[in-house]
Short mmCIF file of C-alpha atoms (C1' of nucleotides) in Angstrom, two decimals:
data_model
loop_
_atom_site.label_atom_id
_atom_site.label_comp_id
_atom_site.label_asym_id
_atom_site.label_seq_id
_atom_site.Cartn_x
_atom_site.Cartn_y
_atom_site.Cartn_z
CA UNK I 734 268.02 5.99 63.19
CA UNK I 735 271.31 3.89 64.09
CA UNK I 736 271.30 1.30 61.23
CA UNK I 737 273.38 -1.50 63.41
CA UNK I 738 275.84 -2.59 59.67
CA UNK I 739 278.69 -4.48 59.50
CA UNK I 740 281.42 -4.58 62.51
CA UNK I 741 279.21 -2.73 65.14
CA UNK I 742 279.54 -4.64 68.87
CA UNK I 743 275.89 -4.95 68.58
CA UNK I 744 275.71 -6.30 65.54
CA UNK I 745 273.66 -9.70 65.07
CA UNK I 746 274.43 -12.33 62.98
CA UNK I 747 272.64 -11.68 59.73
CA UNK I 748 269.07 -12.86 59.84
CA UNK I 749 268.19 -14.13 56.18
CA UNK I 750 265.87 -12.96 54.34
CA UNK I 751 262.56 -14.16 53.66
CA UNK I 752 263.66 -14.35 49.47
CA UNK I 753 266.31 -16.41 50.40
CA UNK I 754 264.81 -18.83 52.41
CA UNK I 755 263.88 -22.40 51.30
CA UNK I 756 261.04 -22.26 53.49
CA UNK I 757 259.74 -19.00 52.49
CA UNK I 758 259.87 -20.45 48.51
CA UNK I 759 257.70 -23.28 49.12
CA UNK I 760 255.46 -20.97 51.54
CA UNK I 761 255.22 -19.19 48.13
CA UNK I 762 255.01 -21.56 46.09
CA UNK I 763 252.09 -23.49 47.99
CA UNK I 764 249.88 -19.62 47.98
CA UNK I 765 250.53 -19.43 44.46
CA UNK I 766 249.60 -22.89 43.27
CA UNK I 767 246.34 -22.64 44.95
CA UNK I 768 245.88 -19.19 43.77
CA UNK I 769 246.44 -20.56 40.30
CA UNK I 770 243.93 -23.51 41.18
CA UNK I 771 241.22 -20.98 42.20
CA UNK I 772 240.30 -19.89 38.92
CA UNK I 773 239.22 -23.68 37.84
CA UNK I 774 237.93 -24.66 40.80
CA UNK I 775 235.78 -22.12 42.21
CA UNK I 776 233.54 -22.07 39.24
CA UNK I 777 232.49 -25.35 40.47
CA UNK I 778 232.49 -24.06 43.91
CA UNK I 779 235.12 -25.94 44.95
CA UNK I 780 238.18 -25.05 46.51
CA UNK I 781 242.08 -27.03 46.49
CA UNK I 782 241.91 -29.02 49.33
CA UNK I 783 238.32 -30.27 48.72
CA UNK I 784 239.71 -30.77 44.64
CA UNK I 785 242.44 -33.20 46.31
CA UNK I 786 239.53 -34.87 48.27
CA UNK I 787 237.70 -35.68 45.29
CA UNK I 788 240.84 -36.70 43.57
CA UNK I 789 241.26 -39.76 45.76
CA UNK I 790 237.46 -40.40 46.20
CA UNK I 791 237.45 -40.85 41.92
CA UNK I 792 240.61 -43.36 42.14
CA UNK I 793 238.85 -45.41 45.24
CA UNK I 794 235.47 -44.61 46.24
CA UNK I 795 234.18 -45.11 49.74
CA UNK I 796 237.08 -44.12 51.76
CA UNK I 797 237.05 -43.55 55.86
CA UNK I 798 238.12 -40.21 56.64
CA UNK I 799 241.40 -41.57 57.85
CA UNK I 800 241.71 -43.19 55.25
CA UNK I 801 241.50 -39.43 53.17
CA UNK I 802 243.41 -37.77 55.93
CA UNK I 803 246.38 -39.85 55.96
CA UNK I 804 247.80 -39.50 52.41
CA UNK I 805 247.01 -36.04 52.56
CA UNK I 806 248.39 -35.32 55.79
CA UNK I 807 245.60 -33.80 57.30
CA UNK I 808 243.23 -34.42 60.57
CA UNK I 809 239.62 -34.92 61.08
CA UNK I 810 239.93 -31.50 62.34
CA UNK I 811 240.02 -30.32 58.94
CA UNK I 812 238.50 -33.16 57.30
CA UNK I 813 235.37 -33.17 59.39
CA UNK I 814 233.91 -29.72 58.10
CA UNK I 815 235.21 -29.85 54.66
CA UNK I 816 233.53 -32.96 54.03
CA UNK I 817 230.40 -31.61 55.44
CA UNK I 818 230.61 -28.79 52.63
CA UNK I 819 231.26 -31.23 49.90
CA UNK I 820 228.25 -32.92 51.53
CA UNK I 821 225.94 -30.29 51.58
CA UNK I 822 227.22 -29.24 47.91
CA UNK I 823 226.35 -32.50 46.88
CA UNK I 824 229.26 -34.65 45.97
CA UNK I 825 229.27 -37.04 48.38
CA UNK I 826 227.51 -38.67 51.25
CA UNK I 827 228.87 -39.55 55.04
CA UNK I 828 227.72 -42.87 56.36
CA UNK I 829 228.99 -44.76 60.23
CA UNK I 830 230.79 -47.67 59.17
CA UNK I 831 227.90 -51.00 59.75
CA UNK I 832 230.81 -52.89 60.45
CA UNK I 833 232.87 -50.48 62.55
CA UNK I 834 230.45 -47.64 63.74
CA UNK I 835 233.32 -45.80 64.55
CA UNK I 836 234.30 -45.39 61.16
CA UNK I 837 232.67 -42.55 58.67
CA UNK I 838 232.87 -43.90 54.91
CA UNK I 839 233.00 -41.33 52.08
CA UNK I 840 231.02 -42.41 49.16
CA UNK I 841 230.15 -40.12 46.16
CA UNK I 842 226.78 -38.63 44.81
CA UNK I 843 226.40 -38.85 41.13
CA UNK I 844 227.00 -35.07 41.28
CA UNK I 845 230.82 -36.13 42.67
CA UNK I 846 231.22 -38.60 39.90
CA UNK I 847 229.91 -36.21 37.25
CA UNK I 848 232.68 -33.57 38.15
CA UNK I 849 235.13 -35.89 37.39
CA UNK I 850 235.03 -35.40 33.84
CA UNK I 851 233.88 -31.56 34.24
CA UNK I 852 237.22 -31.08 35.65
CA UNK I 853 239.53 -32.93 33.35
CA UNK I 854 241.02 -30.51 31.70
CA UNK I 855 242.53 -29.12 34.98
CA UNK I 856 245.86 -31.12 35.71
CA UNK I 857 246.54 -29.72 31.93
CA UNK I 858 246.00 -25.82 32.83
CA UNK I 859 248.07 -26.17 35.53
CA UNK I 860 250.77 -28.47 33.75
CA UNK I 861 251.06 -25.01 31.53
CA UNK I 862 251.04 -22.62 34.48
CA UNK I 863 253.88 -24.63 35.66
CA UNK I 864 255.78 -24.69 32.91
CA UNK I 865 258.03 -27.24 33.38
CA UNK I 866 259.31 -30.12 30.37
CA UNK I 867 257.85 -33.69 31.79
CA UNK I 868 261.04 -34.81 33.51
CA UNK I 869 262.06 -31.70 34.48
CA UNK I 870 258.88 -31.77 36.34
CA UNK I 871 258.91 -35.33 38.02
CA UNK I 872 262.73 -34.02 39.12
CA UNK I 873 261.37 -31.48 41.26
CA UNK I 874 258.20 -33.30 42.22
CA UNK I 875 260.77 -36.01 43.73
CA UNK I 876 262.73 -33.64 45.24
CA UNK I 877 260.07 -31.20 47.17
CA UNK I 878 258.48 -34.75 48.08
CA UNK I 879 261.19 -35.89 49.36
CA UNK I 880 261.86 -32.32 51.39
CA UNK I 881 258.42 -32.59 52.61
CA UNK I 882 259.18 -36.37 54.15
CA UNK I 883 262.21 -35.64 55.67
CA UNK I 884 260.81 -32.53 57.55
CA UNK I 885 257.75 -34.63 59.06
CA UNK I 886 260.32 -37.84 59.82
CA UNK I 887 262.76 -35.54 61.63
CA UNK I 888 261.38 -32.29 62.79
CA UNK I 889 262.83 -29.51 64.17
CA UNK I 890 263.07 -29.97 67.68
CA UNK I 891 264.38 -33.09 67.28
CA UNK I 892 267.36 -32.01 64.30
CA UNK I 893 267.90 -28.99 66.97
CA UNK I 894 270.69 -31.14 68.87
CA UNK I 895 269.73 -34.20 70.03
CA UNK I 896 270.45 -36.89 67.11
CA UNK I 897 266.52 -38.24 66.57
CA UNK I 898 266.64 -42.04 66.36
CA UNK I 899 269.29 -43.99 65.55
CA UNK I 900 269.72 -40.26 63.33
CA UNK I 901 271.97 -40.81 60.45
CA UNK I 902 273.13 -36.60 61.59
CA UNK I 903 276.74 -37.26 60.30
CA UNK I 904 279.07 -34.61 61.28
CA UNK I 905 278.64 -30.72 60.38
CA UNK I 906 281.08 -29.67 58.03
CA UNK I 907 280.28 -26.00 58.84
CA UNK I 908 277.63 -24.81 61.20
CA UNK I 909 276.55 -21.82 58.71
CA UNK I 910 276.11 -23.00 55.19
CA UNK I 911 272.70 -21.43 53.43
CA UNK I 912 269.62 -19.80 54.01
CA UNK I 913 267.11 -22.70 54.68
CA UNK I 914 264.58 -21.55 56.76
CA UNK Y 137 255.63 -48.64 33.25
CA UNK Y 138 251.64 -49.57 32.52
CA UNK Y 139 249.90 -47.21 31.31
CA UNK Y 140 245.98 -47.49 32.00
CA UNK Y 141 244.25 -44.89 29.41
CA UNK Y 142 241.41 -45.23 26.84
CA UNK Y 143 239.63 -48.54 25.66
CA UNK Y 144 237.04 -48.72 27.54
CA UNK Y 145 233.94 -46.97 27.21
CA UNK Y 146 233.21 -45.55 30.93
CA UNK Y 147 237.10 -45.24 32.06
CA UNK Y 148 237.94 -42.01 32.42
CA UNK Y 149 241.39 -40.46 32.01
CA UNK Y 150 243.05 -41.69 34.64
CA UNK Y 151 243.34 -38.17 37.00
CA UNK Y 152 246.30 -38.04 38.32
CA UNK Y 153 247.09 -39.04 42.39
CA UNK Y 154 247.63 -36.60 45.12
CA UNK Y 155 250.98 -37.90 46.04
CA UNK Y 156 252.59 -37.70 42.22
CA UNK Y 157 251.94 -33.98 41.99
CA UNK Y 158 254.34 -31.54 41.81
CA UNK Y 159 251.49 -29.01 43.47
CA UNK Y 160 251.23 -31.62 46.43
CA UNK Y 161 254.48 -31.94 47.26
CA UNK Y 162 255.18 -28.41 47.47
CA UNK Y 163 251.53 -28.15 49.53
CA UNK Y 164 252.59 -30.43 51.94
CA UNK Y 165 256.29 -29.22 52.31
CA UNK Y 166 254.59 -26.17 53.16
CA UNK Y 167 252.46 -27.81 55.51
CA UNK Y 168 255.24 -29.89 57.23
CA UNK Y 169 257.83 -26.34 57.12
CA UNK Y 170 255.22 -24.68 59.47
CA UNK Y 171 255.10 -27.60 61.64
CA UNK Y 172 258.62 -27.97 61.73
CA UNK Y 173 258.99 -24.58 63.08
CA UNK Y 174 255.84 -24.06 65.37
CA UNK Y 175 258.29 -25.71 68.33
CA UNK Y 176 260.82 -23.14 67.82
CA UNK Y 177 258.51 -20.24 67.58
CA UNK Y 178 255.36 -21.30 69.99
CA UNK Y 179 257.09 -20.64 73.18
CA UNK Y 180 258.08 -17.15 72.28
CA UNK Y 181 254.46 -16.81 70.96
CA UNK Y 182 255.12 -16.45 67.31
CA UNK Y 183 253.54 -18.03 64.05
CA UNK Y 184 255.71 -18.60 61.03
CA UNK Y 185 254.19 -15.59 59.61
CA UNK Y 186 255.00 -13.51 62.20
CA UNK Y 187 258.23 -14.83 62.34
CA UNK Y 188 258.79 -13.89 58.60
CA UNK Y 189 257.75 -10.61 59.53
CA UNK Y 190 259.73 -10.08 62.00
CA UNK Y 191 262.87 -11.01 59.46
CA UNK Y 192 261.83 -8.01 57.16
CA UNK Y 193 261.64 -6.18 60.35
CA UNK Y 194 264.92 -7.19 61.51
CA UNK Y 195 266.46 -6.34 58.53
CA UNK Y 196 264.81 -2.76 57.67
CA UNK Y 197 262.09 -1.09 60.63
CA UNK Y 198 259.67 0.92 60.11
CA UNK Y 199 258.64 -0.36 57.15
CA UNK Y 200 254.85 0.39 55.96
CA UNK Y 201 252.40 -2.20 55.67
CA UNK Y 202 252.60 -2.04 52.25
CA UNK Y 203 256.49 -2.71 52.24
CA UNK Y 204 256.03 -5.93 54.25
CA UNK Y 205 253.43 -7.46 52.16
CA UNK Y 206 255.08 -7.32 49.26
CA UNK Y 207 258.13 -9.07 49.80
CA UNK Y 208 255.79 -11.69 51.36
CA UNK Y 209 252.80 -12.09 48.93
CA UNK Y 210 250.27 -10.81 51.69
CA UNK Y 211 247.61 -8.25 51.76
CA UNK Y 212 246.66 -5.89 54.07
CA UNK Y 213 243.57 -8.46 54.87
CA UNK Y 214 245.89 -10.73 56.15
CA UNK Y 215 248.42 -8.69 57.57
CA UNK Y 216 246.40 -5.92 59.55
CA UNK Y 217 245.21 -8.43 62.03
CA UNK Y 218 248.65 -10.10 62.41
CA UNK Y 219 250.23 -6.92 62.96
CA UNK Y 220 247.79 -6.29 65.40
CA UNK Y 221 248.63 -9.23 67.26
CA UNK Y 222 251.96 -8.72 67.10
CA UNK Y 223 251.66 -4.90 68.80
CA UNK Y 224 248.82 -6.81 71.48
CA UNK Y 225 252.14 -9.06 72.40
CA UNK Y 226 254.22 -5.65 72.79
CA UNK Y 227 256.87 -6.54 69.67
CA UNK Y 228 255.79 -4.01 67.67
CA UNK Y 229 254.34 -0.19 67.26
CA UNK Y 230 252.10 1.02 64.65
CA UNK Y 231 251.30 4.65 63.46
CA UNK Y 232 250.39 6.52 60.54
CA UNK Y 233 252.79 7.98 58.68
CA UNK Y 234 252.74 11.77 59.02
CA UNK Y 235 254.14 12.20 55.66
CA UNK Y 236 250.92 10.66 54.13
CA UNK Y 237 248.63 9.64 56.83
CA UNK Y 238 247.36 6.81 54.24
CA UNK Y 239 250.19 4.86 55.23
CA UNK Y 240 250.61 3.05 58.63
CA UNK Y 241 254.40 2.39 60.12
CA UNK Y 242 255.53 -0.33 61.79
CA UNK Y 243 258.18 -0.05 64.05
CA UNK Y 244 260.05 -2.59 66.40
CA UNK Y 245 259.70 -2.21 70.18
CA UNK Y 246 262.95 -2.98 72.00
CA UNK Y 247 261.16 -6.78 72.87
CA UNK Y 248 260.86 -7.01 68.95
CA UNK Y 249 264.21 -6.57 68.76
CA UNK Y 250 265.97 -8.31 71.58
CA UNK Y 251 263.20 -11.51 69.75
CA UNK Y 252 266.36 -11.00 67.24
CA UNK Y 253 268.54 -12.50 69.34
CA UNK Y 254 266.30 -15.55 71.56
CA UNK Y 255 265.38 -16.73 67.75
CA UNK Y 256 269.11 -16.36 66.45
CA UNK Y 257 269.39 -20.53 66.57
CA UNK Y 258 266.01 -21.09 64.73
CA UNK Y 259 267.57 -21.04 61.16
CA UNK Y 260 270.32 -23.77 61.64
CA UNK Y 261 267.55 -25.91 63.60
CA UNK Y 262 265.23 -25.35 60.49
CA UNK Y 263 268.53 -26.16 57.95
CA UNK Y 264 269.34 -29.38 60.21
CA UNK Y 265 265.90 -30.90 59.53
CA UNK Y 266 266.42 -29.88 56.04
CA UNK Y 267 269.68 -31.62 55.63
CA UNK Y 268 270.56 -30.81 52.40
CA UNK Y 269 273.89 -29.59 51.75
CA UNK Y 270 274.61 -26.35 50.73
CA UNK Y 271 274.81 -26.27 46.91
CA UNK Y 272 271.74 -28.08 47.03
CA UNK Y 273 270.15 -26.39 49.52
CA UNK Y 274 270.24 -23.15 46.90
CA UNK Y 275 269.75 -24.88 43.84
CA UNK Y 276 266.37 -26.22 45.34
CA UNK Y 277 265.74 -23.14 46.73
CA UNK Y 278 266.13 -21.13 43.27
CA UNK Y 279 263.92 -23.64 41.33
CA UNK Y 280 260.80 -23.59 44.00
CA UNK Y 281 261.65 -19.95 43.69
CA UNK Y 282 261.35 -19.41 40.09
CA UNK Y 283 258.22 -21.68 40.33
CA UNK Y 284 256.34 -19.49 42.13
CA UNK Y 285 257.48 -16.37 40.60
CA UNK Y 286 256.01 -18.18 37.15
CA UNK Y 287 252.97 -19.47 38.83
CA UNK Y 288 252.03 -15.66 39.89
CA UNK Y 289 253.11 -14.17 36.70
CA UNK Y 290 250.37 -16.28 34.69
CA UNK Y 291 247.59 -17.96 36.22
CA UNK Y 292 245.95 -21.32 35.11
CA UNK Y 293 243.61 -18.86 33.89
CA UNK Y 294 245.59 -17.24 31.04
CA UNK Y 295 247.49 -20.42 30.77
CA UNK Y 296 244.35 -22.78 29.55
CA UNK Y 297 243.60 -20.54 26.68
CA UNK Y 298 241.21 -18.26 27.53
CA UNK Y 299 241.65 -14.73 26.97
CA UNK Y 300 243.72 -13.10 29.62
CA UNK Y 301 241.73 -10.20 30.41
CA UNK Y 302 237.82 -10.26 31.19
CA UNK Y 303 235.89 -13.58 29.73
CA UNK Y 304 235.35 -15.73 32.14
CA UNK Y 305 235.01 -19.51 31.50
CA UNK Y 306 237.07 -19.34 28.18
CA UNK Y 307 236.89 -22.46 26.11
CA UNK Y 308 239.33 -25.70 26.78
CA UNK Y 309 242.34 -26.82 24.93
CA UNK Y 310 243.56 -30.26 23.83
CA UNK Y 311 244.62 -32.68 26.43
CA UNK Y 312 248.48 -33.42 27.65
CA UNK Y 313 250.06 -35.78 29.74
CA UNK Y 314 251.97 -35.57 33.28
CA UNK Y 315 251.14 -34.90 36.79
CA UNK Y 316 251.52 -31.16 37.53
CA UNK Y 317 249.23 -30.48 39.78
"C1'" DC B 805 231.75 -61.22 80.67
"C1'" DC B 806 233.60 -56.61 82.74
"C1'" DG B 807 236.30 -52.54 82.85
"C1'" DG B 808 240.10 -49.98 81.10
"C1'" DA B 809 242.85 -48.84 77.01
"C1'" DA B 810 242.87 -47.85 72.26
"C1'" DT B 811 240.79 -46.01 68.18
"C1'" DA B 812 237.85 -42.95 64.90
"C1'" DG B 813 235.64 -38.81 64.38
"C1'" DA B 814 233.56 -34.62 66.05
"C1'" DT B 815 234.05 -30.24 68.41
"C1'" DT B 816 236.25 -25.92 69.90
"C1'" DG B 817 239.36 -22.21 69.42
"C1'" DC B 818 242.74 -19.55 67.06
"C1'" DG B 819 245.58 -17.81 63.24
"C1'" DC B 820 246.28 -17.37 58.75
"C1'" DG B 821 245.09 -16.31 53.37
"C1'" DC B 822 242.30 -13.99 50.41
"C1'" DA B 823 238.23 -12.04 47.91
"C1'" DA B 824 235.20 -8.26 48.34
"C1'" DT B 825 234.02 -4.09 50.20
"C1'" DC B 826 234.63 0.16 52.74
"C1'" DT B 827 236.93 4.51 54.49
"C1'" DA B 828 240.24 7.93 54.57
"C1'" DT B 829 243.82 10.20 52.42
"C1'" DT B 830 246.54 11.80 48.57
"C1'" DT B 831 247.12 12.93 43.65
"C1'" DC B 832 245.74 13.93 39.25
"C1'" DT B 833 242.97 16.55 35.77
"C1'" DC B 834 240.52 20.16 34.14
"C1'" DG W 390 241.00 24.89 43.50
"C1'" DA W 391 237.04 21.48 42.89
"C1'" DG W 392 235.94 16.99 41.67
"C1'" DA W 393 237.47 12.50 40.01
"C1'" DA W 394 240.68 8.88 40.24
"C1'" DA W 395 244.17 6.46 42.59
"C1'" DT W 396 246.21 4.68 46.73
"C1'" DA W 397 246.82 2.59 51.63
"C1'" DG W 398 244.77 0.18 55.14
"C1'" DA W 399 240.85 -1.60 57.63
"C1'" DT W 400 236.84 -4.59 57.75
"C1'" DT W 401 233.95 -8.63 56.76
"C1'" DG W 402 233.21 -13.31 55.58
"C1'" DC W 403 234.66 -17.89 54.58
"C1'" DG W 404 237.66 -21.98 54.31
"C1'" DC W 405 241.42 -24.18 55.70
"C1'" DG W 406 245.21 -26.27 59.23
"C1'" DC W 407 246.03 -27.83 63.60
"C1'" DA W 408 246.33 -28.28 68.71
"C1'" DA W 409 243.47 -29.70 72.40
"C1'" DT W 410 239.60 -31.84 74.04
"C1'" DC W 411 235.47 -34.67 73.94
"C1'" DT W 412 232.33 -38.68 72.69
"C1'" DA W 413 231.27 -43.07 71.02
"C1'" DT W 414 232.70 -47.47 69.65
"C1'" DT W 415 235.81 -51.37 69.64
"C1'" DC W 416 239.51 -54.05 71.47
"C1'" DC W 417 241.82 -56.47 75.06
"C1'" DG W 418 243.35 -58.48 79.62
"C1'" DG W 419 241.66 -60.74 83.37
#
DNA sequence: CCGGAATAGATTGCGCGCAATCTATTTCTC
DNA sequence: GAGAAATAGATTGCGCGCAATCTATTCCGG
């Protein structure tokens, strides 16, 4: 029943709270943008991830899979059976490379192309979900972007103590500043 | 900047990329906060999850399922197995409630607490590969924040027009410009 | 050429997230 | 107080994400 507070010798440090945590507002963030997604998608029985997919097959068809995975930031561990469902749905086909067999090339049915302008009006939904004035909204984008880069550059083991590479980890004003995590 | 749109007969409104969207960005800061903390948490067996369970926890035991999914956004689908896990890995106890047997306790064991104190370095590893100063830090915080909260409180659904209760497939609006998604 | 290293994907295993459904308790209404 | 409605969790099924491992091809040094 002892509710350690304030000034107790066993007190911890205060542990923040998930609400106030950086971390815990993009974790939020990311469940509710693809619960908002849902909704448009699904009806076409697609689902976020496989919606990104398709956005950079209909800028540049006939992709490798690294070539998907890498600007998303995702693995042929993930890639591998998600493609195979857009395959067997129909959007696109997966073909070994002639030149490179090593290679899988993404190319898109007529059924993949076709959803392109079934789905148009989607950026626009979501652009009102958001809610956000134009350059209010590239602000942010720049900004979470940005957080997102400088996570994977330096991660946490890494910004734990030892300075990373040639780390520009200037001096710590104060050890205990926000709530970031 | 160019702006390629409209003219000819089979271009199609140029859909926006991946890496310009605001959903992106936070979908991949997501991504890359998880990985950032999976080498602080791994070796005492955690997930990010758990560890944000373990903060309400921390904070408040014996809370009821209920009371640690809603802080979090999570449903007793998701959380009933990872509260499992975390009792299989002896942090945790759970028991109905014998005020309303509906409800299911959860209650620290004394490993779940002394976890307090093993993980009391993760946030200032996390804020390090943040590095954003404090001010910031919050500011960024409270705007991710408020997205989210306005993502859940209306959908793309309600927010393309349609009819916010029952009708599904409601009819689409007039086009827009930007790169929300 | 040949054999080892490098590369591209595929496979396996596990832990979320979440919709949909189910069961067991309250609680509400008549 | 009996039956209906509401509530709290548990269960099932599916699709990511990602570490670890495996296979097949290509590249490279000799």
């Amino acid at each position: 029943m002892m509710r350690a507070v304030s000034g107790h010798p066993s007190m911890q440090r205060a542990a923040p709270k998930p609400d106030d945590m950086l971390c815990f507002a993009v974790y939020a963030a990311a469940h509710a943008f693809t619960r908002a997604y849902r909704p448009l998608l699904a009806p076409h029985g697609l689902t976020y991830p496989q919606y990104l997919v398709l956005l950079l097959l209909w800028a540049e068809d006939g992709r490798t899979v690294g070539e998907i995975g890498l600007p998303l930031f995702l693995d042929s561990g993930t890639l591998t059976p998600l493609l195979r469902r857009l395959e067997s749905a129909g959007l696109v086909r997966r073909s070994r490379d002639g030149d490179d067999e090593r290679q899988v090339r993404i190319r898109l049915t007529a059924d993949g192309r076709a959803l392109r302008a079934k789905l148009k009006g989607v950026p626009d939904a979501i652009g009102r979900a958001v809610g956000l004035p134009g350059g209010e909204l590239a602000a942010v984008t720049e900004t979470v972007r940005r957080l997102g880069g400088t996570l994977r550059s330096k991660g946490a083991a890494e910004a734990s103590g030892a300075p990373a590479t040639a780390g520009r980890a200037g001096p710590r004003r104060r050890p205990r500043a926000g709530a970031p995590g």
